[in-house]
CSV table of C-alpha atoms in Angstrom, one decimal:
chain,number,residue,atom,x,y,z
A,1,ILE,CA,0.0,0.0,0.0
A,2,ASN,CA,1.4,3.3,-1.1
A,3,ALA,CA,-0.2,6.1,1.0
A,4,GLY,CA,1.4,8.8,-1.2
A,5,LEU,CA,-0.1,7.4,-4.3
A,6,TYR,CA,-3.5,7.2,-2.7
A,7,ALA,CA,-3.3,10.8,-1.5
A,8,GLN,CA,-2.4,12.0,-5.0
A,9,GLU,CA,-5.2,10.0,-6.6
A,10,LEU,CA,-7.7,11.3,-4.0
A,11,MET,CA,-6.8,15.0,-4.7
A,12,GLU,CA,-6.9,14.4,-8.5
A,13,ASN,CA,-10.3,12.9,-8.1
A,14,CYS,CA,-11.4,15.9,-6.0
A,15,LYS,CA,-10.4,18.3,-8.8
A,16,LYS,CA,-12.2,16.1,-11.3
A,17,VAL,CA,-15.4,16.0,-9.2
A,18,VAL,CA,-15.4,19.8,-8.6
A,19,SER,CA,-14.8,20.5,-12.3
A,20,GLU,CA,-17.5,18.1,-13.5
A,21,GLU,CA,-20.2,19.1,-11.0
A,22,ASN,CA,-20.1,22.6,-9.5
A,23,SER,CA,-17.3,24.6,-8.0
A,24,SER,CA,-19.6,25.3,-5.0
A,25,SER,CA,-20.2,21.6,-4.3
A,26,ASN,CA,-20.4,20.4,-0.7
A,27,PRO,CA,-16.8,19.7,0.3
A,28,GLY,CA,-17.8,16.6,2.2
A,29,HIS,CA,-19.6,15.2,-0.9
A,30,VAL,CA,-16.6,16.0,-3.0
A,31,LEU,CA,-14.2,14.1,-0.7
A,32,VAL,CA,-16.6,11.1,-0.3
A,33,LYS,CA,-17.1,10.8,-4.0
A,34,SER,CA,-13.4,11.1,-4.7
A,35,ALA,CA,-12.6,8.4,-2.2
A,36,MET,CA,-15.2,6.1,-3.7
A,37,GLU,CA,-13.6,6.6,-7.2
A,38,ALA,CA,-10.1,5.9,-6.0
A,39,LYS,CA,-8.5,2.7,-7.3
A,40,SER,CA,-5.4,2.8,-5.0
A,41,LEU,CA,-5.5,1.4,-1.5
A,42,GLY,CA,-4.4,3.6,1.4
A,43,SER,CA,-5.5,6.2,3.8
A,44,SER,CA,-5.0,10.0,3.9
A,45,THR,CA,-5.7,13.1,6.0
A,46,ALA,CA,-7.3,15.8,4.1
A,47,LEU,CA,-8.0,19.4,4.9
A,48,VAL,CA,-11.0,20.8,2.9
A,49,ALA,CA,-11.8,24.5,2.8
A,50,VAL,CA,-14.4,26.5,0.9
A,51,LEU,CA,-13.5,30.0,-0.2
A,52,ILE,CA,-16.6,32.2,-0.7
A,53,GLY,CA,-16.4,35.2,-3.0
A,54,GLN,CA,-13.2,34.0,-4.7
């Protein structure tokens, strides 16, 4: 298990989900959907923030 590979895939999936859906998507939804789409095994800590008015 490569945690670094999983973390990279998770963040790439997050970018994909946000660009496909809506930039104002619920951050929890984005993270869960991204994790469900990950093919790599692993675990990761993620900090998710929403910037309003940016």
